[in-house]
């Protein structure tokens, strides 16, 4: 996609490598597992219903129509279904794991999530200025509220 002149700048600015790096360390930090589809996985060219793969599908075509089963849907929805199917196949066959990776019944331990990062320090609440009715001319009114 970088070779496409219209997309190159936007994709380079998005910094997908940084997003993937952060996802990797945050899922590990929170006890999850990141599944990454292969770079050459044909997610947009594969039918999410029957699994047929198209030879070519240009970017300008925004809807996916399968010649095999007749499925017709938005291209992005088809990609999402294909990637979700990859995750389902991988997670379901790998052992006792829940859908969200951490387990819906698990809570963060009292000592924090763990990992190398420390938790965010919480400061005492600062006084806030609450604005009420406007003061009369010549008066000043400030009400401080702490929480």
Short mmCIF file of N, CA and C in Angstrom, two decimals:
data_model
loop_
_atom_site.label_atom_id
_atom_site.label_comp_id
_atom_site.label_asym_id
_atom_site.label_seq_id
_atom_site.Cartn_x
_atom_site.Cartn_y
_atom_site.Cartn_z
N UNK A 1 0.82 -1.19 0.00
CA UNK A 1 0.00 0.00 0.00
C UNK A 1 0.87 1.26 0.00
N UNK A 2 2.12 1.13 0.42
CA UNK A 2 3.01 2.29 0.41
C UNK A 2 3.35 2.69 -1.03
N UNK A 3 3.31 1.73 -1.94
CA UNK A 3 3.62 2.06 -3.34
C UNK A 3 2.53 2.89 -3.99
N UNK A 4 1.33 2.87 -3.43
CA UNK A 4 0.24 3.68 -3.95
C UNK A 4 0.46 5.12 -3.53
N UNK A 5 0.66 6.01 -4.49
CA UNK A 5 1.01 7.41 -4.18
C UNK A 5 -0.07 8.11 -3.36
N UNK A 6 -1.31 7.73 -3.56
CA UNK A 6 -2.40 8.40 -2.84
C UNK A 6 -2.46 7.98 -1.37
N UNK A 7 -2.00 6.78 -1.07
CA UNK A 7 -2.07 6.29 0.30
C UNK A 7 -0.76 6.38 1.07
N UNK A 8 0.34 6.53 0.36
CA UNK A 8 1.67 6.42 0.97
C UNK A 8 1.86 7.37 2.15
N UNK A 9 1.53 8.63 1.99
CA UNK A 9 1.78 9.60 3.06
C UNK A 9 0.90 9.31 4.27
N UNK A 10 -0.36 9.01 4.04
CA UNK A 10 -1.26 8.75 5.16
C UNK A 10 -0.84 7.50 5.93
N UNK A 11 -0.43 6.48 5.21
CA UNK A 11 -0.01 5.24 5.88
C UNK A 11 1.31 5.43 6.61
N UNK A 12 2.21 6.19 6.04
CA UNK A 12 3.49 6.43 6.71
C UNK A 12 3.30 7.25 7.97
N UNK A 13 2.39 8.22 7.92
CA UNK A 13 2.12 9.05 9.09
C UNK A 13 1.42 8.27 10.20
N UNK A 14 0.66 7.25 9.83
CA UNK A 14 -0.09 6.50 10.83
C UNK A 14 0.83 5.73 11.77
N UNK A 15 1.98 5.33 11.32
CA UNK A 15 2.94 4.64 12.17
C UNK A 15 2.44 3.30 12.68
N UNK A 16 2.09 2.40 11.78
CA UNK A 16 1.55 1.11 12.17
C UNK A 16 2.55 0.28 12.98
N UNK A 17 3.83 0.48 12.76
CA UNK A 17 4.83 -0.23 13.54
C UNK A 17 4.75 0.15 15.01
N UNK A 18 4.53 1.42 15.29
CA UNK A 18 4.40 1.88 16.67
C UNK A 18 3.12 1.35 17.31
N UNK A 19 2.05 1.31 16.55
CA UNK A 19 0.79 0.78 17.08
C UNK A 19 0.96 -0.69 17.44
N UNK A 20 1.60 -1.45 16.56
CA UNK A 20 1.80 -2.87 16.83
C UNK A 20 2.72 -3.07 18.04
N UNK A 21 3.76 -2.25 18.17
CA UNK A 21 4.66 -2.37 19.31
C UNK A 21 3.90 -2.13 20.61
N UNK A 22 3.06 -1.10 20.62
CA UNK A 22 2.30 -0.80 21.83
C UNK A 22 1.28 -1.88 22.14
N UNK A 23 0.62 -2.38 21.11
CA UNK A 23 -0.33 -3.47 21.33
C UNK A 23 0.36 -4.70 21.90
N UNK A 24 1.56 -4.99 21.40
CA UNK A 24 2.30 -6.16 21.86
C UNK A 24 2.64 -6.04 23.34
N UNK A 25 3.21 -4.91 23.75
CA UNK A 25 3.62 -4.82 25.15
C UNK A 25 2.42 -4.66 26.07
N UNK A 26 1.35 -4.00 25.61
CA UNK A 26 0.19 -3.81 26.49
C UNK A 26 -0.59 -5.10 26.68
N UNK A 27 -0.70 -5.92 25.65
CA UNK A 27 -1.41 -7.18 25.83
C UNK A 27 -0.60 -8.12 26.72
N UNK A 28 0.72 -8.12 26.57
CA UNK A 28 1.57 -8.93 27.44
C UNK A 28 1.50 -8.42 28.87
N UNK A 29 1.49 -7.12 29.03
CA UNK A 29 1.45 -6.49 30.35
C UNK A 29 0.14 -6.83 31.08
N UNK A 30 -0.95 -6.90 30.33
CA UNK A 30 -2.25 -7.19 30.93
C UNK A 30 -2.59 -8.68 30.94
N UNK A 31 -1.66 -9.52 30.54
CA UNK A 31 -1.88 -10.95 30.61
C UNK A 31 -2.61 -11.52 29.41
N UNK A 32 -2.68 -10.80 28.32
CA UNK A 32 -3.37 -11.28 27.12
C UNK A 32 -2.40 -11.82 26.10
N UNK A 33 -2.90 -12.09 24.93
CA UNK A 33 -2.07 -12.61 23.85
C UNK A 33 -2.49 -11.91 22.56
N UNK A 34 -1.54 -11.39 21.82
CA UNK A 34 -1.81 -10.70 20.58
C UNK A 34 -1.65 -11.66 19.42
N UNK A 35 -2.68 -11.78 18.60
CA UNK A 35 -2.60 -12.60 17.40
C UNK A 35 -2.42 -11.68 16.21
N UNK A 36 -1.40 -11.94 15.41
CA UNK A 36 -1.11 -11.11 14.25
C UNK A 36 -1.29 -11.97 13.00
N UNK A 37 -2.14 -11.51 12.10
CA UNK A 37 -2.35 -12.23 10.84
C UNK A 37 -1.10 -12.06 9.98
N UNK A 38 -0.83 -13.04 9.17
CA UNK A 38 0.32 -12.99 8.27
C UNK A 38 0.22 -11.77 7.36
N UNK A 39 1.36 -11.24 7.00
CA UNK A 39 1.39 -10.06 6.13
C UNK A 39 0.69 -10.34 4.79
N UNK A 40 0.76 -11.55 4.32
CA UNK A 40 0.21 -11.89 3.02
C UNK A 40 -1.13 -12.60 3.11
N UNK A 41 -1.76 -12.62 4.28
CA UNK A 41 -3.07 -13.24 4.43
C UNK A 41 -4.09 -12.46 3.60
N UNK A 42 -4.81 -13.12 2.67
CA UNK A 42 -5.73 -12.40 1.78
C UNK A 42 -7.07 -12.10 2.45
N UNK A 43 -7.07 -11.29 3.49
CA UNK A 43 -8.29 -11.04 4.25
C UNK A 43 -9.36 -10.31 3.44
N UNK A 44 -8.96 -9.44 2.54
CA UNK A 44 -9.97 -8.72 1.76
C UNK A 44 -10.39 -9.47 0.51
N UNK A 45 -9.61 -10.44 0.09
CA UNK A 45 -9.93 -11.19 -1.13
C UNK A 45 -10.65 -12.51 -0.85
N UNK A 46 -10.80 -12.86 0.43
CA UNK A 46 -11.42 -14.13 0.80
C UNK A 46 -12.88 -13.92 1.18
N UNK A 47 -13.74 -14.81 0.71
CA UNK A 47 -15.16 -14.75 1.06
C UNK A 47 -15.33 -15.25 2.49
N UNK A 48 -16.02 -14.47 3.31
CA UNK A 48 -16.21 -14.86 4.71
C UNK A 48 -17.26 -15.95 4.86
N UNK A 49 -18.00 -16.23 3.80
CA UNK A 49 -19.03 -17.26 3.87
C UNK A 49 -18.52 -18.61 3.38
N UNK A 50 -17.98 -18.66 2.16
CA UNK A 50 -17.58 -19.95 1.59
C UNK A 50 -16.07 -20.16 1.55
N UNK A 51 -15.26 -19.10 1.73
CA UNK A 51 -13.81 -19.23 1.75
C UNK A 51 -13.13 -19.12 0.40
N UNK A 52 -13.89 -18.81 -0.65
CA UNK A 52 -13.30 -18.64 -1.98
C UNK A 52 -12.41 -17.41 -1.99
N UNK A 53 -11.29 -17.49 -2.71
CA UNK A 53 -10.33 -16.39 -2.76
C UNK A 53 -10.30 -15.82 -4.18
N UNK A 54 -10.47 -14.49 -4.27
CA UNK A 54 -10.38 -13.83 -5.57
C UNK A 54 -8.92 -13.61 -5.93
N UNK A 55 -8.62 -13.63 -7.23
CA UNK A 55 -7.25 -13.40 -7.68
C UNK A 55 -6.87 -11.94 -7.53
N UNK A 56 -7.76 -11.04 -7.93
CA UNK A 56 -7.48 -9.60 -7.86
C UNK A 56 -8.70 -8.89 -7.32
N UNK A 57 -8.45 -7.88 -6.52
CA UNK A 57 -9.50 -7.03 -5.99
C UNK A 57 -8.90 -5.65 -5.75
N UNK A 58 -9.08 -4.73 -6.70
CA UNK A 58 -8.46 -3.40 -6.55
C UNK A 58 -9.06 -2.62 -5.38
N UNK A 59 -8.31 -1.66 -4.86
CA UNK A 59 -8.76 -0.86 -3.72
C UNK A 59 -9.99 -0.03 -4.02
N UNK A 60 -10.19 0.34 -5.26
CA UNK A 60 -11.34 1.19 -5.59
C UNK A 60 -12.66 0.45 -5.45
N UNK A 61 -12.64 -0.87 -5.45
CA UNK A 61 -13.86 -1.67 -5.28
C UNK A 61 -14.14 -1.74 -3.78
N UNK A 62 -15.22 -1.10 -3.33
CA UNK A 62 -15.52 -1.00 -1.91
C UNK A 62 -16.54 -2.02 -1.42
N UNK A 63 -17.13 -2.79 -2.32
CA UNK A 63 -18.05 -3.85 -1.88
C UNK A 63 -17.53 -5.19 -2.39
N UNK A 64 -17.70 -6.22 -1.59
CA UNK A 64 -17.22 -7.55 -1.94
C UNK A 64 -18.41 -8.38 -2.44
N UNK A 65 -18.26 -8.96 -3.62
CA UNK A 65 -19.28 -9.84 -4.18
C UNK A 65 -18.59 -11.15 -4.53
N UNK A 66 -19.07 -12.25 -3.94
CA UNK A 66 -18.47 -13.56 -4.18
C UNK A 66 -19.16 -14.23 -5.37
N UNK A 67 -18.35 -14.71 -6.31
CA UNK A 67 -18.91 -15.42 -7.46
C UNK A 67 -19.35 -16.83 -7.07
N UNK A 68 -18.74 -17.39 -6.03
CA UNK A 68 -19.05 -18.76 -5.62
C UNK A 68 -20.40 -18.90 -4.94
N UNK A 69 -20.63 -18.10 -3.88
CA UNK A 69 -21.87 -18.26 -3.12
C UNK A 69 -22.83 -17.09 -3.26
N UNK A 70 -22.40 -16.00 -3.91
CA UNK A 70 -23.27 -14.85 -4.13
C UNK A 70 -23.32 -13.87 -2.97
N UNK A 71 -22.44 -14.01 -2.00
CA UNK A 71 -22.40 -13.10 -0.86
C UNK A 71 -22.06 -11.70 -1.35
N UNK A 72 -22.78 -10.71 -0.86
CA UNK A 72 -22.52 -9.33 -1.22
C UNK A 72 -22.55 -8.50 0.06
N UNK A 73 -21.43 -7.84 0.36
CA UNK A 73 -21.35 -7.00 1.56
C UNK A 73 -20.24 -5.98 1.41
N UNK A 74 -20.18 -5.06 2.36
CA UNK A 74 -19.12 -4.05 2.37
C UNK A 74 -17.77 -4.76 2.53
N UNK A 75 -16.77 -4.27 1.83
CA UNK A 75 -15.45 -4.91 1.84
C UNK A 75 -14.83 -4.94 3.23
N UNK A 76 -14.98 -3.85 3.99
CA UNK A 76 -14.40 -3.79 5.32
C UNK A 76 -15.07 -4.77 6.29
N UNK A 77 -16.38 -4.95 6.16
CA UNK A 77 -17.08 -5.92 7.00
C UNK A 77 -16.60 -7.34 6.70
N UNK A 78 -16.37 -7.63 5.41
CA UNK A 78 -15.87 -8.94 5.01
C UNK A 78 -14.49 -9.20 5.62
N UNK A 79 -13.63 -8.18 5.60
CA UNK A 79 -12.29 -8.31 6.19
C UNK A 79 -12.40 -8.58 7.69
N UNK A 80 -13.28 -7.84 8.37
CA UNK A 80 -13.45 -8.01 9.81
C UNK A 80 -13.92 -9.43 10.13
N UNK A 81 -14.84 -9.95 9.35
CA UNK A 81 -15.32 -11.32 9.57
C UNK A 81 -14.21 -12.34 9.34
N UNK A 82 -13.40 -12.12 8.30
CA UNK A 82 -12.29 -13.04 8.02
C UNK A 82 -11.25 -13.04 9.14
N UNK A 83 -10.89 -11.86 9.65
CA UNK A 83 -9.92 -11.78 10.73
C UNK A 83 -10.47 -12.35 12.03
N UNK A 84 -11.77 -12.13 12.28
CA UNK A 84 -12.39 -12.72 13.46
C UNK A 84 -12.38 -14.25 13.37
N UNK A 85 -12.57 -14.78 12.16
CA UNK A 85 -12.54 -16.23 11.98
C UNK A 85 -11.14 -16.79 12.24
N UNK A 86 -10.11 -16.04 11.86
CA UNK A 86 -8.73 -16.47 12.13
C UNK A 86 -8.51 -16.56 13.64
N UNK A 87 -8.97 -15.56 14.37
CA UNK A 87 -8.82 -15.55 15.82
C UNK A 87 -9.60 -16.71 16.44
N UNK A 88 -10.83 -16.93 15.98
CA UNK A 88 -11.65 -18.03 16.51
C UNK A 88 -10.98 -19.38 16.30
N UNK A 89 -10.43 -19.59 15.12
CA UNK A 89 -9.76 -20.86 14.84
C UNK A 89 -8.53 -21.03 15.72
N UNK A 90 -7.77 -19.96 15.92
CA UNK A 90 -6.54 -20.04 16.70
C UNK A 90 -6.84 -20.19 18.18
N UNK A 91 -7.73 -19.38 18.71
CA UNK A 91 -8.04 -19.41 20.13
C UNK A 91 -8.78 -20.68 20.50
N UNK A 92 -9.74 -21.09 19.69
CA UNK A 92 -10.55 -22.26 20.03
C UNK A 92 -9.73 -23.54 20.05
N UNK A 93 -8.71 -23.63 19.22
CA UNK A 93 -7.94 -24.85 19.16
C UNK A 93 -6.72 -24.88 20.05
N UNK A 94 -6.44 -23.78 20.76
CA UNK A 94 -5.18 -23.72 21.51
C UNK A 94 -5.30 -24.13 22.97
N UNK A 95 -6.49 -24.35 23.47
CA UNK A 95 -6.64 -24.77 24.85
C UNK A 95 -7.65 -23.93 25.59
N UNK A 96 -7.63 -24.01 26.92
CA UNK A 96 -8.64 -23.30 27.70
C UNK A 96 -8.37 -21.80 27.74
N UNK A 97 -9.01 -21.09 26.86
CA UNK A 97 -8.84 -19.65 26.80
C UNK A 97 -10.19 -19.03 26.53
N UNK A 98 -10.43 -17.86 27.08
CA UNK A 98 -11.72 -17.21 26.88
C UNK A 98 -11.65 -16.26 25.71
N UNK A 99 -12.80 -15.71 25.34
CA UNK A 99 -12.88 -14.85 24.17
C UNK A 99 -12.07 -13.58 24.31
N UNK A 100 -11.99 -13.00 25.51
CA UNK A 100 -11.28 -11.73 25.63
C UNK A 100 -9.82 -11.88 26.00
N UNK A 101 -9.30 -13.07 26.10
CA UNK A 101 -7.88 -13.29 26.32
C UNK A 101 -7.47 -13.23 27.77
N UNK A 102 -8.08 -12.39 28.57
CA UNK A 102 -7.74 -12.29 29.99
C UNK A 102 -8.67 -13.12 30.83
N UNK A 103 -9.86 -13.36 30.36
CA UNK A 103 -10.85 -14.07 31.15
C UNK A 103 -11.81 -13.08 31.75
N UNK A 104 -13.07 -13.23 31.44
CA UNK A 104 -14.06 -12.28 31.92
C UNK A 104 -14.21 -12.33 33.42
N UNK A 105 -13.90 -13.47 34.05
CA UNK A 105 -14.08 -13.59 35.48
C UNK A 105 -12.85 -13.17 36.28
N UNK A 106 -11.76 -12.84 35.60
CA UNK A 106 -10.54 -12.43 36.30
C UNK A 106 -10.53 -10.93 36.50
N UNK A 107 -10.06 -10.50 37.66
CA UNK A 107 -9.94 -9.07 37.94
C UNK A 107 -8.47 -8.74 38.14
N UNK A 108 -8.14 -7.48 37.98
CA UNK A 108 -6.77 -7.05 38.20
C UNK A 108 -6.42 -7.25 39.68
N UNK A 109 -5.28 -7.86 39.96
CA UNK A 109 -4.92 -8.10 41.36
C UNK A 109 -4.74 -6.79 42.12
N UNK A 110 -4.87 -6.82 43.46
CA UNK A 110 -4.76 -5.59 44.25
C UNK A 110 -3.44 -4.86 44.06
N UNK A 111 -2.37 -5.56 43.74
CA UNK A 111 -1.07 -4.92 43.58
C UNK A 111 -0.89 -4.25 42.23
N UNK A 112 -1.88 -4.29 41.36
CA UNK A 112 -1.77 -3.70 40.04
C UNK A 112 -1.68 -4.77 38.97
N UNK A 113 -1.55 -4.33 37.74
CA UNK A 113 -1.56 -5.25 36.62
C UNK A 113 -0.24 -5.96 36.44
N UNK A 114 0.83 -5.49 37.04
CA UNK A 114 2.13 -6.12 36.87
C UNK A 114 2.85 -5.53 35.69
N UNK A 115 3.93 -6.13 35.31
CA UNK A 115 4.71 -5.61 34.20
C UNK A 115 5.78 -4.66 34.67
N UNK A 116 6.46 -4.06 33.72
CA UNK A 116 7.57 -3.17 34.06
C UNK A 116 7.10 -1.78 34.44
N UNK A 117 5.97 -1.36 33.88
CA UNK A 117 5.49 -0.01 34.15
C UNK A 117 4.87 0.06 35.54
N UNK A 118 4.98 1.21 36.15
CA UNK A 118 4.33 1.40 37.44
C UNK A 118 2.97 2.02 37.20
N UNK A 119 2.11 1.89 38.17
CA UNK A 119 0.79 2.46 38.01
C UNK A 119 0.88 3.99 38.06
N UNK A 120 -0.12 4.64 37.55
CA UNK A 120 -0.15 6.09 37.52
C UNK A 120 -0.34 6.62 38.93
N UNK A 121 0.53 7.53 39.38
CA UNK A 121 0.35 8.07 40.73
C UNK A 121 -0.89 8.97 40.76
N UNK A 122 -1.67 8.81 41.81
CA UNK A 122 -2.88 9.63 41.94
C UNK A 122 -2.59 10.76 42.90
N UNK A 123 -2.89 11.95 42.49
CA UNK A 123 -2.66 13.12 43.32
C UNK A 123 -3.93 13.46 44.09
N UNK A 124 -3.76 14.22 45.13
CA UNK A 124 -4.92 14.70 45.87
C UNK A 124 -5.74 15.60 44.95
N UNK A 125 -7.05 15.53 45.03
CA UNK A 125 -7.86 16.35 44.13
C UNK A 125 -7.60 17.83 44.35
N UNK A 126 -7.45 18.52 43.27
CA UNK A 126 -7.20 19.96 43.33
C UNK A 126 -8.53 20.69 43.50
N UNK A 127 -8.44 21.88 44.04
CA UNK A 127 -9.64 22.70 44.19
C UNK A 127 -10.10 23.15 42.81
N UNK A 128 -11.41 23.08 42.61
CA UNK A 128 -11.96 23.50 41.33
C UNK A 128 -12.81 24.75 41.53
N UNK A 129 -12.81 25.58 40.54
CA UNK A 129 -13.64 26.78 40.59
C UNK A 129 -14.99 26.42 39.99
N UNK A 130 -16.03 26.60 40.80
CA UNK A 130 -17.37 26.32 40.30
C UNK A 130 -18.04 27.64 40.00
N UNK A 131 -18.51 27.77 38.81
CA UNK A 131 -19.12 29.02 38.41
C UNK A 131 -20.63 28.96 38.66
N UNK A 132 -21.10 29.88 39.37
CA UNK A 132 -22.53 29.97 39.66
C UNK A 132 -23.09 31.22 39.03
N UNK A 133 -24.02 31.85 39.71
CA UNK A 133 -24.59 33.09 39.17
C UNK A 133 -23.53 34.19 39.14
N UNK A 134 -23.66 35.07 38.20
CA UNK A 134 -22.70 36.17 38.06
C UNK A 134 -22.81 37.11 39.24
N UNK A 135 -21.66 37.58 39.75
CA UNK A 135 -21.72 38.52 40.88
C UNK A 135 -22.21 39.89 40.42
N UNK A 136 -22.69 40.63 41.37
CA UNK A 136 -23.15 41.98 41.08
C UNK A 136 -21.96 42.84 40.72
N UNK A 137 -22.16 43.95 40.01
CA UNK A 137 -21.03 44.81 39.65
C UNK A 137 -20.30 45.28 40.91
N UNK A 138 -18.98 45.16 40.88
CA UNK A 138 -18.17 45.58 42.00
C UNK A 138 -17.88 44.43 42.97
N UNK A 139 -18.56 43.29 42.86
CA UNK A 139 -18.32 42.14 43.72
C UNK A 139 -17.50 41.09 43.01
N UNK A 140 -16.80 40.29 43.75
CA UNK A 140 -16.14 39.14 43.16
C UNK A 140 -16.62 37.92 43.93
N UNK A 141 -16.94 36.86 43.21
CA UNK A 141 -17.47 35.65 43.86
C UNK A 141 -16.71 34.45 43.33
N UNK A 142 -16.07 33.73 44.24
CA UNK A 142 -15.37 32.49 43.87
C UNK A 142 -15.71 31.46 44.92
N UNK A 143 -16.19 30.33 44.50
CA UNK A 143 -16.51 29.23 45.42
C UNK A 143 -15.54 28.11 45.11
N UNK A 144 -14.78 27.69 46.10
CA UNK A 144 -13.86 26.58 45.93
C UNK A 144 -14.51 25.30 46.39
N UNK A 145 -14.36 24.26 45.62
CA UNK A 145 -14.94 22.97 45.96
C UNK A 145 -13.85 21.91 45.84
N UNK A 146 -13.64 21.14 46.90
CA UNK A 146 -12.67 20.05 46.84
C UNK A 146 -13.44 18.74 46.91
N UNK A 147 -12.86 17.73 46.28
CA UNK A 147 -13.52 16.42 46.27
C UNK A 147 -12.59 15.39 46.82
#
